[in-house]
Coordinates of C-alpha atoms and ligand atoms in Angstrom, one line a residue:
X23 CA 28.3 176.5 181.6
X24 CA 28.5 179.0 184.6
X25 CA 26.4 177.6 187.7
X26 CA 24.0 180.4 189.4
X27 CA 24.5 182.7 192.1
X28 CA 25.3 180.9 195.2
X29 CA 22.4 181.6 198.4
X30 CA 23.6 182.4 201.9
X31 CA 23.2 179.1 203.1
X32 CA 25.4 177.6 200.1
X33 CA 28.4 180.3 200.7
X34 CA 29.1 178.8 203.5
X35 CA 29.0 175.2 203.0
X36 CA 31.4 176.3 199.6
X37 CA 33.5 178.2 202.0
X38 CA 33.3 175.2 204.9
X39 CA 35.1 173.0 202.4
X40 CA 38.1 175.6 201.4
X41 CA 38.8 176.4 204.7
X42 CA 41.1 173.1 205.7
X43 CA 43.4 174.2 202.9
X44 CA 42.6 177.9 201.7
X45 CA 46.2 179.6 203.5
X46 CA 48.2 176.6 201.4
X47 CA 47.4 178.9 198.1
X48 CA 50.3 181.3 197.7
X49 CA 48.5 183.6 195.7
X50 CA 45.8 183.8 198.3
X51 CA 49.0 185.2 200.9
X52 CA 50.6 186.9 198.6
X53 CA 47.4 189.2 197.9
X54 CA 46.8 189.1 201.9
X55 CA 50.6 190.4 202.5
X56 CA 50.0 193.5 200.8
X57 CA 46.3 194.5 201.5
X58 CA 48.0 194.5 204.8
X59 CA 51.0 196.2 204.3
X60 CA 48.5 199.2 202.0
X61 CA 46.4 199.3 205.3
X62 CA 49.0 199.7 207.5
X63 CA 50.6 202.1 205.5
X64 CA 47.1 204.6 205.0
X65 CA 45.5 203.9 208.2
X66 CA 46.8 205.1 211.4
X67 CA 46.3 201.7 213.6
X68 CA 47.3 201.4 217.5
X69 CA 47.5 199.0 220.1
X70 CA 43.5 199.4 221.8
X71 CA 42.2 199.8 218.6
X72 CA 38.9 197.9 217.9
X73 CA 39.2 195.9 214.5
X74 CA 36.9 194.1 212.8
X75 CA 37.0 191.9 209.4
X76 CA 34.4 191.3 207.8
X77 CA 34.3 188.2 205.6
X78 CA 37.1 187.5 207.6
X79 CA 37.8 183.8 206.2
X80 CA 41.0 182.1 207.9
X81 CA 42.6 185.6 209.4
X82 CA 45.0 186.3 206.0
X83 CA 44.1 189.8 206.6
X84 CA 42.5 189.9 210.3
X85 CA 45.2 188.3 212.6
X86 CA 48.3 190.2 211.1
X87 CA 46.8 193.7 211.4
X88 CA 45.7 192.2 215.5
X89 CA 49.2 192.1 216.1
X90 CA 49.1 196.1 215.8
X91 CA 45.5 196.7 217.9
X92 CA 46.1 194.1 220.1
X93 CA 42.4 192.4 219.2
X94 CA 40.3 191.5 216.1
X95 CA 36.8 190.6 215.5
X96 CA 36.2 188.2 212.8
X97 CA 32.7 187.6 211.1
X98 CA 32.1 185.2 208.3
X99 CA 28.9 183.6 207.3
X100 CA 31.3 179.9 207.2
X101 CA 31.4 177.9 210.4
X102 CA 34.5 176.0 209.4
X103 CA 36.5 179.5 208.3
X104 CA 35.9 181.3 211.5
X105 CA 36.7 177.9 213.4
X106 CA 39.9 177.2 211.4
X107 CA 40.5 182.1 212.3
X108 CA 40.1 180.6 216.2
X109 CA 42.7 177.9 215.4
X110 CA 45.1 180.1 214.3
X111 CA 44.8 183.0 216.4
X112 CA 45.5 180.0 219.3
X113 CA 48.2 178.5 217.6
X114 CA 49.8 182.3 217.4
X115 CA 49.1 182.3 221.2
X116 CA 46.9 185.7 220.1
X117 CA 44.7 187.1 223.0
X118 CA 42.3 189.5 222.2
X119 CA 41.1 187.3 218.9
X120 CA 37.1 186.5 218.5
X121 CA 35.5 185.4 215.8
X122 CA 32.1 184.8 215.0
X123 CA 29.5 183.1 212.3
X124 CA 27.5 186.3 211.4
X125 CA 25.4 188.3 209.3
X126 CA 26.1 191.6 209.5
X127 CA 23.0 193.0 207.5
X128 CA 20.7 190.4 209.5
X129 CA 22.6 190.9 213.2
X130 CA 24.3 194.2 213.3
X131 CA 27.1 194.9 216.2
X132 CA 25.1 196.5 219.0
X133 CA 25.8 200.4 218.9
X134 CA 28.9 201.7 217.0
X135 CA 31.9 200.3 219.0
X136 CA 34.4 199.6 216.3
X137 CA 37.5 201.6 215.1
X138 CA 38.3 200.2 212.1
X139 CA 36.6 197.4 209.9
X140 CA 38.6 196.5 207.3
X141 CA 37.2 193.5 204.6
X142 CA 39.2 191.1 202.0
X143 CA 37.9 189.5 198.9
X144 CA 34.3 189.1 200.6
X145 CA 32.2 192.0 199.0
X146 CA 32.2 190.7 195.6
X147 CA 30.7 187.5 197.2
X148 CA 27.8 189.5 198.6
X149 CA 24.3 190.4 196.8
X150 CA 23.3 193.6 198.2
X151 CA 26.6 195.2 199.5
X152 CA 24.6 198.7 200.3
X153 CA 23.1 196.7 203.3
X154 CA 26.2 195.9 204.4
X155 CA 28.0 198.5 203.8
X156 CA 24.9 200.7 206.0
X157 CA 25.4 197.8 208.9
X158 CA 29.4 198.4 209.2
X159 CA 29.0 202.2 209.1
X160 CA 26.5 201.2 211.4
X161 CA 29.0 199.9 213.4
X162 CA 31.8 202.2 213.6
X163 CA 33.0 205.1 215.7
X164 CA 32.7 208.6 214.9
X165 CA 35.9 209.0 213.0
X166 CA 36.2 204.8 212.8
X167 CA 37.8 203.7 209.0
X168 CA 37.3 201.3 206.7
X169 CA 39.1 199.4 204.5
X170 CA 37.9 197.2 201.6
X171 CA 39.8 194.8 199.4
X172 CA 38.6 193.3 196.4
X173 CA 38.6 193.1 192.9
X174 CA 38.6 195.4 190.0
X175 CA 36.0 194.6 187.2
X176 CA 37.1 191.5 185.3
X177 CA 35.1 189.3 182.6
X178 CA 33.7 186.9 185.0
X179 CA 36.3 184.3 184.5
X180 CA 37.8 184.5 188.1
X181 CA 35.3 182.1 189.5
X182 CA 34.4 178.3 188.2
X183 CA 31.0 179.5 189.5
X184 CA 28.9 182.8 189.4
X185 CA 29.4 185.2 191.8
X186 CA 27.0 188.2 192.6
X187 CA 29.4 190.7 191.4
X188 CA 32.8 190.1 188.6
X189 CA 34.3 192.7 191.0
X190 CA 33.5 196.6 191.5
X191 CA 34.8 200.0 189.8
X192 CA 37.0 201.6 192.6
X193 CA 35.3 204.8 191.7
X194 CA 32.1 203.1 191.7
X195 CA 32.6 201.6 194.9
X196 CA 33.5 204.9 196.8
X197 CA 30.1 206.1 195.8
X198 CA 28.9 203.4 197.3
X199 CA 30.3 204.1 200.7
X200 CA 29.6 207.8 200.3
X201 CA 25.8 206.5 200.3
X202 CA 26.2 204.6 203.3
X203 CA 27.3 207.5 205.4
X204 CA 31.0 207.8 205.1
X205 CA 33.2 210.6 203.4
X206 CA 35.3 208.8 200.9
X207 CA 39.5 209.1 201.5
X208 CA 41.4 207.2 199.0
X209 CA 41.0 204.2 196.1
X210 CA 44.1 202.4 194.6
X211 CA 45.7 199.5 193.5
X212 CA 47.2 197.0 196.1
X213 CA 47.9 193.9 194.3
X214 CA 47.6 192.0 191.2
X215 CA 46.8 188.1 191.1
X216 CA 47.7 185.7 189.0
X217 CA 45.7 182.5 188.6
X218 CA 46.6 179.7 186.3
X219 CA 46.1 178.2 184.2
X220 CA 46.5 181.0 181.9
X221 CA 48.2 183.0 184.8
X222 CA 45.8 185.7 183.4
X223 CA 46.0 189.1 186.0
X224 CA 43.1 190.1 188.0
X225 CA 44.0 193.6 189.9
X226 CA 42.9 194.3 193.4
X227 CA 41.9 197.7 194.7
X228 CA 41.7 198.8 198.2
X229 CA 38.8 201.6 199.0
X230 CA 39.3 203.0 202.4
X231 CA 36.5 205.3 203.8
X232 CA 36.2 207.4 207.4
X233 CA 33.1 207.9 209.4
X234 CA 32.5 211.5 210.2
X235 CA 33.9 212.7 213.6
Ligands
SAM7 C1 37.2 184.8 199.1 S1 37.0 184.5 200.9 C2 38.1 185.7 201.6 C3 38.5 185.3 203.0 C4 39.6 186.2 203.6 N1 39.1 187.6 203.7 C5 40.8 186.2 202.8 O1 41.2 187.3 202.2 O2 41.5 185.2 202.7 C6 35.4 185.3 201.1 C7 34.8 185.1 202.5 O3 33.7 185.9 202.7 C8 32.7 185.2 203.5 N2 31.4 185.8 203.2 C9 30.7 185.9 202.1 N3 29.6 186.6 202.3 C10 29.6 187.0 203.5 C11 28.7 187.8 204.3 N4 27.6 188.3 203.8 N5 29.1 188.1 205.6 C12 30.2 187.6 206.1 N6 31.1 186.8 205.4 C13 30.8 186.5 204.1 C14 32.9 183.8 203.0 O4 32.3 182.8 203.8 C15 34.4 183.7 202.8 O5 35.0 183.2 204.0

């Protein structure tokens, strides 16, 4: 039987308890390894850069792209995932790293001050992603990007548990940032995982939207 839905205040005691061991999975870096590598390779980032990650989890995504901008901000609703993001940016010696328990839709940034937000395997994890998606447009520069990795449609059989959403249409999810302000640039395919036991593939698109100047 598939449990319900989780509530804000379950996601992140589910997520407290995964963050201890969450970079051991290699499936979980291999997937981080080349939503980096697409960003980097579509999105013209700079030392000075302001990034932010949203769902931002231990920094598989965050703290590689900071050593390109020079800084991240991470925000994650899971105390234990942005405190283990801290621990690692220290360990990396990393200046320039913050991170931050936060609810976008609930606390929004102050005033658009960011360059690029970019998100990993959080949306689908999210009820109402239009709020959110409003509070980081919200959030960015005139010309700012963002980038969002997550997965394509499947059956419902990536989770034990039930999720708000068994991942998004790319097309579909454009649309979706089109409504929240932000002219649409590119949707494609970035990585397939492979989860056992059935080693059954669950693709993973990356949907990267500007701001208008
Ligand atoms: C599957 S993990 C992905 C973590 C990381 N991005 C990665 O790729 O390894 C999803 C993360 O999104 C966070 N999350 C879920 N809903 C969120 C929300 N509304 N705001 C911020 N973070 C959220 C969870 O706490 C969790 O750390």
């Amino acid at each position: 039987m598939v449990a319900p839905p989780l509530m804000l205040s379950d996601m992140s005691t589910t997520f407290d308890a995964k963050a201890a061991t969450w970079d051991e999975e290699p499936r979980r870096r291999a997937m981080a390894m080349d939503v980096v590598a697409a960003i980097t390779q579509q999105i013209p980032l700079a030392p000075g850069h302001r990034l932010m990650d949203v769902g931002c989890g231990t920094g598989l995504v965050g703290l590689p792209l900071a050593s390109i901008t020079g800084s991240v901000l991470g925000v994650d609703l899971s105390v234990e995932m942005v405190a283990r993001f801290k621990a690692k940016a220290a360990a990396a010696k990393l200046t320039g790293v913050a991170a931050e328990v936060r609810n976008l839709v609930e606390d929004p940034l102050p005033g658009s001050s960011v360059d690029v937000v970019v998100s990993a395997m959080a949306f689908h994890h999210i009820d109402q992603i239009d709020p959110m998606l409003h509070a980081i447009a919200g959030s960015l520069v005139p010309g700012g990007w963002l980038a969002i990795a997550d997965l394509e449609t499947e059956d419902g059989s990536f989770h034990a548990e039930a999720v708000p959403h068994n991942g998004f249409d790319p097309v579909a999810f454009l649309d979706r940032m089109r409504c929240a302000g932000l002219v649409p640039a590119s949707q494609q395919r970035v990585h397939v995982m492979r989860k056992p036991p059935s080693n059954r593939e669950y693709p993973i698109f990356l949907a990267i939207a500007r701001k208008p100047a």
